[in-house]
Amino acid sequence: MTGTAGANARTAHVVGAGLAGLAAAVRLARGGRRVHLYEAAQQAGGRCRSYLDAELGCRVDNGNHLVVSGNLAAMAYISETGAQATFATADRAVYPFVDLATAERWSVRPTEGRVPWWLFVPARRVKGTSLLDYLDAERLARAPEEAVVTDILDTRKIAYRRLWAPLCAAALNTEPERASARLLGRLFRDTFGQGGAALHPLLPLEGLSESLVDPALRCLDASGGSILFGHRLRGLEFDGARVTALDFGKAQVALAPGDSVVLAVTAPVASDLVPGITVPDAFRGIVNAHFRFDPPPGAAPFTGIIGGMAEWVFAKPGILSTTSSAAEAIIDRPAEEIAAALWGDVVQSLDLGSAPLPPWRVVKEKRATFAATPAQLRRRPGAQTRWENLLLAGDWTDTGWPSTIEGAIQSGFTAAAALAR
């Protein structure tokens, strides 16, 4: 970590210690700013963190997230925080899948280079798809702004069921009938379109906190920054073109003339704090479940599931976890019912035979991400505001990415870069 603030360094006040706020804080500290980081909760990480589940008797991640080697912002963040050794990085891109309706299995295995030779090899593609099916990515990317995924794709084709619909749910967390066609196409182009070298999965050796949160906090501490938990911002004070104070209820923080603020909170909170800004106001839920069960020998670190309530199952020592995206259809069901259904998907996908339901935990996030619809994309603001020392960060800002780790980190970097100009 470089860039320790000197005595005369300008101060950056970063509000929100999710990944967007952490990324902004790390970049600002590296640039020589003195950083004060404020977080309403008693821990950092936001929706991307780990915690000890007392009932399961182990640490779990509050959600299942995947970083790949082509996520440039995430890779820079991992490097700048010195967290490389906390990840296991796959030496190739292999994505295993199972279709529960047919029991068919396959692995998507892109070739390393940017020329997509793998699309000419049926054994490397999604099973049952043709080369022409992947040309739909360009049709999606060039779709009209208002087009949704199902306006562009033939929903009767196997490629829709096994490729595009699952990718839309996993990456955009929005049902294809309402999700932006253009955003899905550009996402495919920026990930699979970069070749297998950009798709090597990075998996935390321990948990999300140990890999993506704790290293950043250590960097900030080493730079002389402060980290204040239990500080919920109640209001901003403005004078002309500047923010002049932060109101935390019991404490007021006055800003010096050269100070700046990065507001890295959720979209609804930002809307309440900043007059006149437009932000996404429709959201989608995610359901994650954790099962206290040892993965079978040789189990892949993650497996995509087609035709189940679960869309992915992640295998770590002593714990199996599932993710169900765009989960409005199930999120209000009783947790017991959800756990039983998801365990059925896990048993079938991992060939666990008649394994009974083990101890479990269902985690519901009703507002996990903004809805990636054309109308909501237009509501994403940029980092700049009409106040010269107030910047916005968050995966809901206009990053060009859906609501992902990459988008969150990129938003923090963008805010930090704007302050450096």
XYZ file of C-alpha atoms in Angstrom:
421
model
C 0.000 0.000 0.000
C 1.433 3.351 -1.043
C 0.230 6.909 -0.735
C 0.201 7.459 3.036
C -1.416 10.838 3.693
C 0.809 13.669 4.819
C -0.057 16.308 7.363
C -1.423 18.667 4.708
C -3.351 16.056 2.725
C -6.892 16.844 1.745
C -9.520 14.667 3.389
C -11.999 12.413 1.638
C -15.050 11.321 3.605
C -16.370 8.024 2.239
C -19.839 7.098 3.458
C -20.605 3.398 3.107
C -18.183 0.483 3.511
C -19.550 -1.873 0.897
C -17.286 -2.738 -2.006
C -17.963 0.560 -3.781
C -16.970 2.568 -0.723
C -13.976 0.363 0.028
C -12.735 0.655 -3.556
C -13.068 4.436 -3.488
C -11.354 4.635 -0.107
C -8.426 2.451 -1.170
C -7.851 4.432 -4.371
C -8.107 7.765 -2.590
C -5.673 6.665 0.106
C -3.232 5.435 -2.537
C -3.488 8.850 -4.152
C -2.421 10.568 -0.946
C -5.786 11.578 0.472
C -6.540 11.236 4.138
C -9.610 8.989 4.236
C -12.368 8.780 6.823
C -14.694 5.835 6.163
C -18.133 5.727 7.795
C -20.444 2.709 7.920
C -23.930 2.447 9.419
C -23.533 -1.241 10.302
C -21.045 -2.744 12.712
C -19.087 -4.415 9.929
C -17.892 -3.632 6.428
C -18.717 -5.402 3.191
C -22.394 -4.651 2.669
C -23.904 -7.503 0.656
C -20.464 -9.029 0.115
C -19.213 -10.332 3.437
C -18.838 -13.396 5.628
C -20.154 -14.100 9.094
C -20.309 -16.862 11.685
C -23.640 -18.655 11.586
C -24.083 -19.946 15.120
C -26.735 -22.512 14.188
C -24.687 -23.999 11.363
C -21.499 -23.744 13.402
C -19.411 -22.302 10.596
C -18.657 -19.129 8.676
C -20.734 -18.512 5.579
C -20.880 -15.827 2.913
C -24.077 -13.810 2.921
C -24.228 -14.334 -0.835
C -22.486 -16.326 -3.526
C -20.356 -14.175 -5.816
C -17.935 -15.017 -8.592
C -14.958 -12.950 -9.715
C -13.185 -13.833 -12.964
C -9.750 -12.913 -14.241
C -11.152 -10.508 -16.834
C -12.894 -8.344 -14.240
C -10.329 -5.570 -14.566
C -11.565 -3.385 -11.727
C -11.879 -6.312 -9.335
C -8.431 -7.602 -10.263
C -6.912 -4.160 -9.690
C -8.652 -3.909 -6.317
C -7.401 -7.343 -5.287
C -3.874 -6.357 -6.299
C -3.959 -2.962 -4.595
C -5.197 -4.465 -1.337
C -2.637 -7.273 -1.464
C -5.324 -9.958 -1.433
C -4.061 -12.178 -4.258
C -2.983 -14.956 -1.901
C -6.487 -15.185 -0.416
C -7.900 -16.575 -3.674
C -7.577 -19.864 -5.488
C -7.382 -18.939 -9.162
C -8.343 -21.635 -11.636
C -5.742 -22.288 -14.335
C -8.442 -22.531 -17.001
C -12.043 -21.574 -17.621
C -14.395 -24.490 -16.981
C -18.058 -24.008 -16.121
C -19.927 -27.261 -15.365
C -23.708 -27.512 -15.749
C -26.488 -30.016 -15.203
C -30.006 -29.986 -16.642
C -32.288 -31.429 -13.973
C -35.054 -32.171 -16.481
C -32.905 -34.446 -18.630
C -29.986 -35.300 -16.294
C -27.614 -34.164 -19.065
C -24.286 -32.703 -18.009
C -21.749 -30.587 -19.837
C -19.018 -28.048 -19.243
C -18.571 -24.760 -21.057
C -14.846 -24.552 -21.813
C -13.794 -21.440 -23.739
C -10.390 -21.506 -25.402
C -7.866 -19.081 -23.938
C -7.481 -16.618 -26.807
C -9.906 -13.922 -27.892
C -10.639 -15.704 -31.167
C -13.562 -17.938 -30.095
C -12.373 -21.223 -31.562
C -14.281 -23.018 -28.819
C -17.574 -22.122 -30.458
C -16.659 -24.440 -33.339
C -16.274 -27.404 -30.959
C -19.622 -28.835 -29.769
C -18.025 -30.406 -26.677
C -16.936 -26.950 -25.477
C -20.320 -25.254 -25.942
C -23.551 -25.492 -24.003
C -24.943 -28.912 -24.870
C -27.473 -28.812 -27.678
C -26.495 -25.367 -28.944
C -25.058 -24.436 -32.329
C -22.473 -21.900 -33.415
C -25.244 -19.644 -34.704
C -26.825 -19.450 -31.250
C -23.843 -17.451 -29.983
C -24.199 -14.855 -32.713
C -27.284 -13.758 -30.792
C -24.900 -11.961 -28.427
C -24.269 -9.327 -31.076
C -27.977 -9.037 -31.816
C -28.569 -8.413 -28.126
C -25.745 -5.875 -27.843
C -27.097 -3.933 -30.847
C -30.727 -4.111 -29.755
C -32.792 -0.938 -29.408
C -32.509 0.730 -26.026
C -36.056 -0.260 -25.056
C -35.755 -3.903 -26.150
C -35.928 -6.676 -23.584
C -34.220 -10.039 -23.943
C -37.321 -11.880 -25.108
C -37.874 -9.302 -27.851
C -34.651 -10.464 -29.480
C -34.324 -14.169 -28.718
C -36.428 -17.172 -29.695
C -37.591 -18.502 -26.336
C -38.376 -21.911 -27.857
C -34.736 -22.700 -28.573
C -32.574 -24.790 -26.289
C -29.980 -21.999 -26.294
C -32.497 -19.717 -24.623
C -33.256 -22.220 -21.862
C -29.683 -23.361 -21.261
C -27.646 -20.251 -22.045
C -29.388 -16.906 -22.303
C -32.104 -17.194 -19.651
C -29.712 -18.548 -16.970
C -27.076 -15.929 -17.848
C -29.687 -13.180 -17.690
C -30.861 -14.283 -14.256
C -27.369 -14.782 -12.853
C -25.756 -11.604 -14.183
C -28.644 -9.136 -14.424
C -30.798 -10.585 -11.615
C -33.812 -9.766 -13.755
C -36.240 -11.971 -15.647
C -35.603 -12.052 -19.436
C -39.105 -10.753 -20.151
C -38.103 -7.435 -18.561
C -34.300 -7.358 -18.679
C -32.409 -5.064 -21.030
C -31.348 -6.947 -24.150
C -28.527 -4.501 -24.793
C -27.027 -4.888 -21.310
C -27.063 -8.694 -21.544
C -25.399 -8.662 -24.957
C -22.695 -6.267 -23.857
C -22.077 -8.297 -20.724
C -21.529 -11.425 -22.829
C -19.199 -9.502 -25.140
C -17.200 -8.155 -22.182
C -16.843 -11.571 -20.537
C -17.118 -14.598 -22.821
C -16.203 -12.427 -25.788
C -12.763 -11.804 -24.258
C -11.811 -15.488 -24.366
C -11.058 -18.063 -21.728
C -8.075 -16.158 -20.337
C -10.558 -13.580 -19.032
C -12.836 -16.204 -17.505
C -10.634 -18.002 -14.992
C -12.685 -18.085 -11.762
C -11.186 -16.667 -8.574
C -12.577 -18.376 -5.491
C -11.903 -17.100 -1.952
C -9.913 -19.622 0.059
C -11.876 -18.680 3.176
C -14.693 -16.209 2.603
C -15.720 -12.954 0.998
C -14.685 -10.885 4.005
C -11.232 -12.426 4.177
C -10.627 -11.760 0.472
C -12.530 -8.600 -0.448
C -13.139 -6.690 2.777
C -10.489 -7.277 5.435
C -7.494 -6.574 3.142
C -8.992 -3.202 2.191
C -9.564 -2.294 5.828
C -5.952 -3.158 6.618
C -4.785 -0.954 3.751
C -6.811 1.968 5.017
C -5.494 1.506 8.522
C -1.916 1.395 7.233
C -2.473 4.635 5.308
C -3.563 6.451 8.464
C -7.240 6.502 7.583
C -10.048 6.064 10.086
C -12.913 3.575 9.946
C -16.014 4.384 11.987
C -18.750 1.776 12.314
C -22.232 2.479 13.664
C -22.292 5.836 11.861
C -25.481 6.209 9.848
C -25.546 9.408 7.813
C -28.715 11.363 8.604
C -28.158 14.317 6.324
C -25.835 16.451 4.244
C -25.456 20.188 4.673
C -24.972 22.242 1.520
C -23.723 25.753 0.898
C -23.794 26.819 -2.718
C -21.904 24.321 -4.848
C -20.391 22.363 -1.960
C -21.222 19.952 0.809
C -20.127 21.582 4.045
C -21.027 19.057 6.755
C -22.107 15.494 7.454
C -24.869 14.900 9.986
C -24.634 11.566 11.793
C -27.295 12.437 14.352
C -25.226 12.397 17.519
C -22.184 13.747 15.703
C -21.612 16.465 13.123
C -18.573 16.464 10.854
C -17.652 19.837 9.352
C -15.809 19.737 6.046
C -12.736 21.854 5.417
C -12.578 23.804 2.131
C -10.564 21.094 0.345
C -12.553 18.140 1.657
C -14.742 15.898 -0.461
C -17.444 13.275 0.035
C -18.023 9.969 -1.721
C -21.535 8.754 -1.014
C -21.382 4.966 -1.432
C -24.754 3.993 -0.005
C -27.759 2.224 -1.505
C -29.855 3.949 -4.145
C -32.834 4.603 -1.821
C -30.567 6.085 0.854
C -28.792 8.280 -1.686
C -32.154 9.507 -2.961
C -33.140 10.534 0.562
C -29.860 12.353 1.186
C -29.200 14.150 -2.102
C -31.827 16.581 -3.396
C -33.037 16.102 -6.934
C -31.077 13.037 -8.009
C -32.649 10.276 -10.064
C -31.807 6.718 -9.017
C -33.146 3.240 -9.771
C -36.337 2.645 -7.822
C -37.267 -0.922 -8.774
C -35.398 -3.881 -7.362
C -35.070 -7.644 -7.568
C -34.457 -10.207 -4.855
C -32.003 -13.046 -4.410
C -32.350 -16.124 -2.223
C -29.214 -17.858 -0.978
C -29.197 -21.044 1.046
C -26.429 -22.743 3.001
C -26.414 -26.435 3.905
C -24.048 -27.951 6.485
C -22.885 -30.860 4.369
C -19.528 -32.068 3.098
C -19.294 -31.954 -0.706
C -18.775 -35.331 -2.356
C -15.202 -36.165 -3.410
C -14.279 -34.463 -6.644
C -17.165 -31.998 -6.567
C -16.589 -28.912 -8.703
C -16.289 -25.624 -6.782
C -19.506 -24.507 -8.471
C -22.083 -26.035 -10.797
C -24.743 -24.318 -12.863
C -28.227 -25.788 -12.565
C -30.784 -25.666 -15.377
C -34.431 -26.282 -14.549
C -34.255 -26.009 -10.773
C -35.177 -23.498 -8.108
C -31.434 -23.168 -7.524
C -29.326 -21.740 -10.335
C -25.914 -22.425 -8.859
C -24.518 -24.656 -6.163
C -21.165 -23.757 -4.603
C -19.126 -26.402 -2.787
C -16.710 -25.559 0.017
C -15.393 -27.779 2.810
C -18.308 -28.527 5.131
C -20.819 -26.325 3.331
C -22.932 -26.377 0.168
C -24.545 -23.098 -0.887
C -27.098 -22.244 -3.547
C -28.177 -19.069 -5.302
C -31.581 -18.278 -6.801
C -31.647 -14.995 -8.712
C -34.592 -12.851 -9.795
C -36.304 -14.655 -6.941
C -39.633 -12.805 -6.716
C -41.563 -16.034 -7.334
C -40.126 -17.766 -4.268
C -38.835 -15.133 -1.882
C -42.038 -14.879 0.161
C -42.427 -18.627 0.633
C -41.639 -20.111 4.061
C -37.940 -20.706 4.548
C -38.565 -24.381 5.354
C -40.284 -24.895 2.010
C -37.511 -23.112 0.132
C -34.778 -25.100 1.889
C -36.420 -28.426 1.073
C -36.826 -27.554 -2.607
C -33.291 -26.243 -2.930
C -31.855 -29.288 -1.207
C -33.634 -31.443 -3.759
C -31.821 -29.536 -6.501
C -28.495 -29.983 -4.705
C -29.024 -33.719 -4.228
C -29.812 -34.198 -7.899
C -27.077 -31.939 -9.236
C -24.323 -33.459 -7.069
C -25.611 -37.056 -7.152
C -26.078 -37.260 -3.392
C -28.535 -40.146 -3.562
C -31.063 -40.064 -0.730
C -29.166 -37.654 1.519
C -31.657 -36.119 3.981
C -31.999 -32.386 4.470
C -29.050 -31.286 6.655
C -28.908 -28.197 8.886
C -29.631 -25.193 6.690
C -29.934 -21.449 6.530
C -31.989 -19.508 3.970
C -30.986 -15.877 3.385
C -33.484 -13.635 1.586
C -32.436 -10.297 0.115
C -35.569 -8.651 -1.224
C -33.704 -5.638 -2.617
C -30.491 -7.329 -3.644
C -30.012 -5.363 -6.881
C -31.764 -2.810 -9.018
C -33.964 -4.260 -11.748
C -31.921 -4.257 -14.953
C -34.793 -3.089 -17.137
C -34.440 -0.464 -19.876
C -36.417 2.018 -17.790
C -34.270 1.474 -14.700
C -31.005 1.722 -16.631
C -31.994 5.236 -17.649
C -32.304 6.134 -13.971
C -28.671 5.278 -13.148
C -26.753 8.474 -12.344
C -23.103 9.128 -13.038
C -20.555 9.683 -10.300
C -20.647 13.484 -10.540
C -23.350 15.526 -8.860
C -24.132 19.229 -9.124
C -22.069 19.747 -5.957
C -18.400 19.942 -6.827
C -17.175 17.964 -3.813
C -19.900 15.276 -3.735
C -19.494 12.052 -5.723
C -21.716 8.985 -5.932
C -20.573 5.356 -5.916
C -22.457 2.083 -5.926
C -23.285 -0.737 -8.301
C -26.522 1.132 -9.086
C -24.656 4.070 -10.646
C -23.976 4.194 -14.379
C -21.010 1.827 -14.595
C -21.979 0.018 -17.787
C -22.169 -3.198 -15.743
C -25.151 -4.782 -14.046
C -25.231 -4.963 -10.262
C -22.084 -7.038 -9.730
C -18.831 -7.000 -7.784
C -17.127 -5.602 -10.874
C -19.675 -2.810 -11.173
C -19.438 -1.899 -7.494
C -15.650 -1.698 -7.513
C -15.592 0.187 -10.814
C -17.987 2.762 -9.383
C -15.663 3.385 -6.445
C -12.686 3.784 -8.748
C -14.654 6.180 -10.956
C -15.572 8.370 -7.995
C -11.971 8.420 -6.785
C -10.720 9.336 -10.258
C -13.213 12.189 -10.496
C -11.870 13.654 -7.260
C -8.321 13.383 -8.547
C -9.061 15.591 -11.556
